CSV table of C-alpha atoms and ligand atoms in Angstrom, one decimal:
chain,number,residue,atom,x,y,z
A,1,MET,CA,6.3,-0.1,13.2
A,2,LEU,CA,5.0,2.9,14.6
A,3,ILE,CA,1.8,4.1,14.7
A,4,THR,CA,1.3,8.7,15.9
A,5,GLY,CA,-2.3,8.9,17.0
A,6,ALA,CA,-2.5,5.5,18.6
A,7,ALA,CA,-4.2,6.5,21.6
A,8,GLY,CA,-7.6,7.3,19.7
A,9,ASN,CA,-10.5,6.1,18.7
A,10,ALA,CA,-8.6,4.3,15.4
A,11,GLY,CA,-5.2,4.4,17.0
A,12,SER,CA,-5.6,1.6,19.8
A,13,VAL,CA,-7.9,-0.9,17.9
A,14,VAL,CA,-5.1,-0.6,15.6
A,15,ALA,CA,-1.9,-0.7,17.6
A,16,ARG,CA,-4.2,-3.8,19.4
A,17,MET,CA,-4.6,-6.0,16.4
A,18,ALA,CA,-1.3,-4.9,14.9
A,19,LEU,CA,0.9,-6.8,18.2
A,20,ASP,CA,-2.0,-9.5,17.4
A,21,ALA,CA,-1.1,-9.9,13.8
A,22,GLY,CA,2.3,-9.6,15.0
A,23,PHE,CA,4.0,-6.5,14.5
A,24,ASP,CA,6.4,-4.8,16.8
A,25,VAL,CA,4.4,-1.7,17.8
A,26,ARG,CA,5.7,1.7,18.7
A,27,MET,CA,2.5,4.3,19.5
A,28,ALA,CA,3.5,8.0,19.7
A,29,ASP,CA,0.4,10.3,20.7
A,30,ILE,CA,0.2,13.7,23.0
A,31,ALA,CA,-0.6,11.0,25.7
A,32,PRO,CA,-0.7,7.3,26.9
A,33,PRO,CA,-3.0,5.0,25.4
A,34,ALA,CA,-5.9,4.0,28.0
A,35,ASP,CA,-6.3,1.0,27.2
A,36,HIS,CA,-4.4,-1.1,29.7
A,37,ASP,CA,-3.8,-3.9,27.2
A,38,LEU,CA,-2.2,-2.3,25.7
A,39,ARG,CA,0.2,-0.6,28.1
A,40,GLY,CA,2.8,-3.5,27.4
A,41,ALA,CA,3.8,-1.6,23.9
A,42,GLU,CA,6.2,1.2,23.6
A,43,PHE,CA,4.8,4.4,23.5
A,44,PHE,CA,6.6,7.7,23.1
A,45,ARG,CA,4.9,10.9,24.2
A,46,CYS,CA,5.2,12.8,20.5
A,47,ASP,CA,4.0,16.4,19.7
A,48,THR,CA,3.7,15.7,15.7
A,49,ARG,CA,3.7,20.0,15.7
A,50,THR,CA,7.2,19.3,17.4
A,51,ALA,CA,9.8,18.2,14.9
A,52,SER,CA,12.3,16.2,17.2
A,53,ASP,CA,8.8,14.7,19.3
A,54,VAL,CA,8.9,13.2,15.5
A,55,ASP,CA,12.2,12.0,14.8
A,56,ARG,CA,13.0,10.4,18.3
A,57,ALA,CA,9.2,8.5,17.4
A,58,VAL,CA,10.2,7.7,14.3
A,59,ARG,CA,13.7,6.7,14.0
A,60,GLY,CA,14.2,3.1,14.1
A,61,CYS,CA,10.9,2.3,12.7
A,62,ASP,CA,10.8,1.0,9.0
A,63,ALA,CA,6.9,1.9,8.4
A,64,VAL,CA,4.5,4.3,10.2
A,65,VAL,CA,0.8,3.9,10.2
A,66,HIS,CA,0.4,8.0,10.6
A,67,LEU,CA,-3.6,8.9,12.3
A,68,ALA,CA,-2.7,11.5,14.4
A,69,ALA,CA,-4.8,14.3,13.6
A,70,TRP,CA,-7.7,16.6,14.8
A,71,HIS,CA,-10.9,16.1,12.8
A,72,CYS,CA,-14.3,18.0,13.2
A,73,ALA,CA,-16.4,15.3,15.1
A,74,HIS,CA,-14.9,16.5,19.0
A,75,GLU,CA,-16.7,18.2,21.7
A,76,PRO,CA,-16.3,20.8,22.2
A,77,PRO,CA,-14.7,21.6,18.8
A,78,VAL,CA,-11.1,21.4,18.0
A,79,SER,CA,-10.1,25.2,15.9
A,80,ASP,CA,-9.5,24.8,12.2
A,81,GLU,CA,-5.7,26.6,13.6
A,82,THR,CA,-4.6,23.4,15.4
A,83,ILE,CA,-6.3,21.1,13.3
A,84,PHE,CA,-4.5,23.1,10.5
A,85,ALA,CA,-1.4,22.7,12.7
A,86,VAL,CA,-1.3,19.3,13.1
A,87,ASN,CA,-2.5,17.5,10.2
A,88,VAL,CA,-0.6,19.4,8.1
A,89,ASP,CA,2.1,21.0,9.8
A,90,GLY,CA,2.5,17.5,12.1
A,91,THR,CA,2.4,15.2,9.1
A,92,PHE,CA,4.8,17.3,6.8
A,93,ASN,CA,7.1,16.4,10.3
A,94,VAL,CA,6.9,12.9,10.5
A,95,VAL,CA,6.8,13.3,6.2
A,96,GLN,CA,10.7,14.6,7.0
A,97,ALA,CA,11.4,12.2,9.6
A,98,CYS,CA,10.8,9.2,7.3
A,99,ARG,CA,12.7,10.5,5.0
A,100,ARG,CA,15.4,11.2,7.0
A,101,TYR,CA,15.2,7.7,8.3
A,102,GLY,CA,14.5,6.0,4.8
A,103,VAL,CA,11.0,4.1,6.1
A,104,SER,CA,9.6,2.8,3.1
A,105,SER,CA,6.6,1.6,4.0
A,106,VAL,CA,3.0,4.5,4.8
A,107,VAL,CA,-0.2,4.3,6.0
A,108,PHE,CA,-1.8,7.6,5.7
A,109,ALA,CA,-5.0,7.7,7.6
A,110,SER,CA,-7.0,10.2,4.6
A,111,SER,CA,-11.2,11.3,5.1
A,112,MET,CA,-14.1,11.2,2.7
A,113,ALA,CA,-13.7,14.6,4.2
A,114,TYR,CA,-11.0,15.4,1.8
A,115,GLY,CA,-12.0,18.1,-0.3
A,116,TRP,CA,-12.5,21.7,-0.2
A,117,GLY,CA,-16.0,22.3,1.6
A,118,SER,CA,-13.7,22.5,5.0
A,119,VAL,CA,-10.3,23.8,7.2
A,120,TYR,CA,-10.1,19.6,8.0
A,121,GLY,CA,-10.8,18.4,4.4
A,122,VAL,CA,-8.2,20.6,2.9
A,123,THR,CA,-5.5,19.2,5.5
A,124,LYS,CA,-7.0,16.0,4.2
A,125,VAL,CA,-6.0,16.9,0.5
A,126,ILE,CA,-2.7,18.3,1.5
A,127,GLY,CA,-1.9,15.0,3.6
A,128,GLU,CA,-2.6,12.7,0.7
A,129,ASP,CA,-0.4,15.5,-1.6
A,130,LEU,CA,2.6,15.0,0.8
A,131,TRP,CA,2.2,11.2,1.0
A,132,ARG,CA,2.1,10.9,-3.2
A,133,MET,CA,5.0,13.2,-2.8
A,134,TYR,CA,6.6,11.1,-0.7
A,135,HIS,CA,6.6,8.2,-2.4
A,136,GLU,CA,7.2,10.0,-6.1
A,137,VAL,CA,11.0,10.8,-4.4
A,138,THR,CA,11.8,7.8,-2.3
A,139,GLY,CA,9.9,4.9,-3.6
A,140,ALA,CA,8.0,4.0,-0.9
A,141,SER,CA,5.0,1.7,-0.7
A,142,VAL,CA,2.1,3.9,0.7
A,143,VAL,CA,-1.5,3.6,0.9
A,144,GLN,CA,-4.5,6.1,1.5
A,145,LEU,CA,-7.5,5.3,3.5
A,146,ARG,CA,-10.3,7.4,3.5
A,147,TYR,CA,-12.0,6.4,5.8
A,148,HIS,CA,-16.0,6.8,6.5
A,149,ASP,CA,-17.3,8.1,9.5
A,150,PHE,CA,-16.7,5.7,12.6
A,151,VAL,CA,-16.4,8.7,15.7
A,152,PRO,CA,-17.9,7.0,18.2
A,153,LYS,CA,-22.1,6.6,19.4
A,154,GLN,CA,-24.3,4.7,20.7
A,155,TYR,CA,-25.4,1.2,19.9
A,156,LEU,CA,-29.1,2.2,17.9
A,157,ALA,CA,-27.3,5.7,16.3
A,158,TRP,CA,-25.0,3.6,15.0
A,159,GLY,CA,-26.2,0.6,13.5
A,160,SER,CA,-28.6,3.8,12.1
A,161,MET,CA,-25.2,5.4,11.0
A,162,LEU,CA,-23.6,2.1,8.6
A,163,LEU,CA,-26.7,2.8,6.4
A,164,ARG,CA,-25.7,6.5,5.8
A,165,ASN,CA,-22.1,6.2,5.2
A,166,GLY,CA,-20.7,4.7,8.4
A,167,VAL,CA,-18.4,2.6,9.1
A,168,ASP,CA,-17.8,0.6,12.2
A,169,ARG,CA,-14.4,1.1,13.5
A,170,ARG,CA,-12.8,-2.8,13.4
A,171,ASP,CA,-13.4,-3.2,9.9
A,172,VAL,CA,-11.5,0.2,9.8
A,173,ALA,CA,-8.5,-1.2,12.5
A,174,SER,CA,-8.7,-3.9,10.0
A,175,ALA,CA,-8.6,-2.2,6.9
A,176,THR,CA,-4.9,-0.3,8.0
A,177,VAL,CA,-3.6,-3.1,8.8
A,178,ALA,CA,-4.5,-4.9,6.0
A,179,ALA,CA,-2.8,-1.8,4.2
A,180,LEU,CA,-0.1,-1.9,6.7
A,181,ARG,CA,0.7,-5.5,5.5
A,182,GLY,CA,0.2,-4.3,2.0
A,183,VAL,CA,2.8,-1.6,2.5
A,184,VAL,CA,5.7,-3.2,5.1
A,185,ASP,CA,5.5,-6.4,1.6
A,186,HIS,CA,5.8,-3.8,-0.9
A,187,LYS,CA,2.9,-5.1,-2.2
A,188,VAL,CA,1.6,-1.9,-3.1
A,189,ASP,CA,3.1,1.5,-5.0
A,190,LEU,CA,0.7,3.9,-4.0
A,191,PHE,CA,-3.0,2.9,-3.4
A,192,ARG,CA,-5.6,4.4,-1.7
A,193,THR,CA,-9.3,3.5,-1.4
A,194,ILE,CA,-12.1,4.3,0.3
A,195,VAL,CA,-13.2,2.1,4.3
A,196,HIS,CA,-16.6,1.7,3.5
A,197,THR,CA,-18.8,-0.8,4.6
A,198,ASN,CA,-20.1,-3.0,2.2
A,199,HIS,CA,-24.3,-4.3,2.9
A,200,ALA,CA,-23.6,-6.2,-0.1
A,201,MET,CA,-27.2,-4.5,-1.2
A,202,PRO,CA,-28.3,-5.5,-4.7
A,203,ASP,CA,-28.1,-1.2,-5.8
A,204,GLU,CA,-31.7,-0.7,-7.2
A,205,VAL,CA,-32.3,-2.0,-3.2
A,206,ALA,CA,-29.8,0.8,-2.5
A,207,LYS,CA,-31.2,3.4,-4.9
A,208,ASP,CA,-34.2,3.0,-3.5
A,209,PHE,CA,-34.2,2.5,0.2
A,210,ALA,CA,-36.7,4.2,1.8
A,211,SER,CA,-39.5,1.9,0.2
A,212,LYS,CA,-37.0,-1.9,-0.7
A,213,GLY,CA,-35.4,-1.6,2.3
A,214,ARG,CA,-37.6,-3.0,4.9
A,215,ASP,CA,-38.3,-5.9,2.6
A,216,TRP,CA,-34.6,-6.1,2.1
A,217,CYS,CA,-33.8,-6.8,5.9
A,218,GLU,CA,-36.5,-8.5,7.0
A,219,GLU,CA,-35.6,-11.1,3.6
A,220,ARG,CA,-31.7,-11.5,5.3
A,221,VAL,CA,-32.7,-10.8,9.4
A,222,PRO,CA,-36.8,-12.4,9.8
A,223,GLY,CA,-37.8,-10.0,12.4
A,224,SER,CA,-35.9,-7.4,11.5
A,225,ALA,CA,-38.7,-5.2,10.2
A,226,ALA,CA,-40.2,-5.4,14.0
A,227,LEU,CA,-37.2,-4.3,15.1
A,228,LEU,CA,-36.5,-1.3,13.2
A,229,ASP,CA,-40.1,-0.6,14.6
A,230,ARG,CA,-39.5,-0.9,18.3
A,231,TYR,CA,-36.3,0.9,17.9
A,232,GLU,CA,-37.8,3.3,15.9
A,233,ILE,CA,-34.7,2.8,13.4
A,234,ALA,CA,-35.6,5.9,10.1
A,235,LEU,CA,-34.4,3.8,7.3
A,236,PRO,CA,-32.8,6.3,5.0
A,237,ALA,CA,-34.0,7.5,1.1
A,238,GLN,CA,-30.6,5.4,-0.5
A,239,VAL,CA,-27.6,3.4,0.7
A,240,GLU,CA,-24.4,4.6,-0.9
A,241,GLN,CA,-21.9,1.6,-1.5
A,242,HIS,CA,-18.6,2.3,-3.1
A,243,ASP,CA,-16.8,-0.8,-5.4
A,244,LEU,CA,-14.3,-1.7,-3.0
A,245,THR,CA,-13.1,-4.7,-5.2
A,246,GLU,CA,-9.0,-3.3,-5.7
A,247,ALA,CA,-8.7,-3.1,-1.6
A,248,GLU,CA,-9.9,-7.1,-1.5
A,249,ARG,CA,-7.5,-7.9,-4.5
A,250,LEU,CA,-4.4,-5.1,-3.5
A,251,LEU,CA,-5.1,-5.6,0.8
A,252,ASP,CA,-7.1,-8.8,1.1
A,253,TRP,CA,-9.5,-7.3,2.8
A,254,LYS,CA,-13.0,-6.1,3.1
A,255,PRO,CA,-15.4,-5.4,5.2
A,256,ARG,CA,-17.1,-7.0,7.8
A,257,TYR,CA,-19.4,-5.3,9.5
A,258,GLY,CA,-22.9,-3.4,8.0
A,259,ILE,CA,-26.3,-3.4,8.7
A,260,VAL,CA,-27.5,-7.3,8.1
A,261,GLU,CA,-24.7,-8.0,10.7
A,262,PHE,CA,-26.2,-5.3,13.5
A,263,LEU,CA,-29.9,-6.6,12.7
A,264,THR,CA,-28.1,-10.0,13.8
A,265,ASP,CA,-26.7,-8.4,17.4
A,266,LEU,CA,-30.1,-6.6,17.8
A,267,GLN,CA,-31.9,-9.3,17.4
A,268,ARG,CA,-30.2,-10.9,19.5
A,269,ARG,CA,-29.4,-8.5,22.6
A,270,ASP,CA,-33.3,-7.8,22.4
A,271,ALA,CA,-34.2,-11.3,23.0
A,272,ARG,CA,-31.8,-10.8,26.2
A,273,GLY,CA,-34.0,-8.0,26.8
A,274,GLU,CA,-30.7,-5.9,27.3
A,275,ASP,CA,-31.2,-2.1,27.8
A,276,VAL,CA,-29.4,-1.4,24.0
A,277,ARG,CA,-30.8,1.9,24.2
A,278,SER,CA,-28.4,3.0,26.6
A,279,LEU,CA,-25.4,0.6,25.2
A,280,TRP,CA,-22.9,2.3,22.9
A,281,ALA,CA,-21.1,0.9,20.2
A,282,PRO,CA,-19.3,-2.2,20.3
A,283,GLY,CA,-15.6,-1.8,22.0
A,284,GLN,CA,-17.4,2.1,21.7
A,285,THR,CA,-17.1,4.8,24.6
A,286,PRO,CA,-18.2,9.1,24.2
A,287,ASP,CA,-14.7,11.0,22.7
B,1,NAD,N1,-13.3,9.8,12.9
B,1,NAD,C1,-14.0,8.9,12.0
B,1,NAD,O1,-14.9,9.0,12.0
B,1,NAD,C2,-12.7,9.4,10.8
B,1,NAD,C3,-13.2,9.7,10.0
B,1,NAD,C4,-12.3,10.3,9.0
B,1,NAD,C5,-11.1,10.2,9.1
B,1,NAD,N2,-10.9,10.5,9.7
B,1,NAD,C6,-9.5,10.2,10.7
B,1,NAD,O2,-8.7,8.6,11.5
B,1,NAD,C7,-7.7,9.9,11.4
B,1,NAD,C8,-7.8,9.1,13.1
B,1,NAD,O3,-9.1,9.6,14.1
B,1,NAD,P1,-10.0,9.2,15.0
B,1,NAD,O4,-11.4,9.1,14.9
B,1,NAD,O5,-9.2,7.9,16.0
B,1,NAD,O6,-8.7,10.5,15.8
B,1,NAD,P2,-9.1,10.7,17.9
B,1,NAD,O7,-9.2,12.1,18.0
B,1,NAD,O8,-9.9,9.2,18.0
B,1,NAD,O9,-7.5,10.2,17.0
B,1,NAD,C9,-6.2,11.0,17.1
B,1,NAD,C10,-5.6,10.8,17.7
B,1,NAD,O10,-4.7,11.7,17.7
B,1,NAD,C11,-3.8,12.2,18.7
B,1,NAD,N3,-3.0,14.0,18.3
B,1,NAD,C12,-4.2,14.6,18.5
B,1,NAD,N4,-2.8,16.5,18.0
B,1,NAD,C13,-1.8,15.5,18.3
B,1,NAD,C14,-0.7,15.8,18.0
B,1,NAD,N5,-0.5,17.2,17.2
B,1,NAD,N6,0.6,15.1,18.4
B,1,NAD,C15,0.3,13.4,17.7
B,1,NAD,N7,-1.4,13.0,18.1
B,1,NAD,C16,-1.8,14.0,18.3
B,1,NAD,C17,-4.6,12.7,19.8
B,1,NAD,O11,-4.6,12.9,21.4
B,1,NAD,C18,-5.6,11.1,19.5
B,1,NAD,O12,-5.6,10.2,19.9
B,1,NAD,C19,-7.8,10.9,11.7
B,1,NAD,O13,-6.3,11.4,10.6
B,1,NAD,C20,-8.5,11.4,11.5
B,1,NAD,O14,-8.5,12.3,10.4
B,1,NAD,C21,-10.9,9.9,10.7
């Protein structure tokens, strides 16, 4: 199977997880992944804007996880022209190569930015439509994953982000590999799901987190209210939650890392006297 964008933030973890799950992984990206433990896997240098690169990368693969894209959070920023070319032309080239080689299992990285509010958002609209067309025309099993934000952050910012539409990169990767299993086993025809954190928080707490959140955190992780103060972690007014039961039913996937896991981890590090202010989120380094 092929992973495009395999050297990226999601791609490198997806590749590692897919290898661990026993998949025969081919990675494609414009440059090889930095991680040493991925050096053993097959790597194709491939600019998805170039049809012949994509053809070479897809040939011989029965499944494709298409992650290669630019998004809006890169520093310095990527131009809208490049975002459009990579996310739309690049995706089209992958679709065409999949048709040529009869690929019957596809996972596509969409985004919660899907929509008409930015060029990037529109590229995900077009991307989802292209893969929908691919499913309609070929009958391939396709899963589209609308990830929430998992741009690398420092440890405390990451914890805070989990309450503000962030999702842990490990959950992004496990959702992607679960989707890969789902399409390879043809358990789904065309399925789309949001990939988000699940704090298992009652609705009345989520809707009024500003006043109820602190007590809820303290109840779940005794001592955490003091940690929120010490590390100046501000609570949002509300916490967005999604019903992810279809993803669990169809893909056997559910997220593992929410605010409770973060606070438990923070407590452990705090007790050890770690300088958490200078840490990055688990396994993450800056872009
Ligand atoms: N990071 C997020 O918060 C987030 C949120 C929602 C959706 N997504 C989507 O998830 C996917 C993965 O995102 P990420 O955070 O890992 O991004 P990333 O920038 O870390 O990784 C993307 C990879 O694509 C590669 N790439 C760029 N242009 C290419 C080209 N022309 N040909 C081949 N490879 C190319 C890059 O080299 C990079 O390794 C993307 O499709 C992105 O739009 C990301």
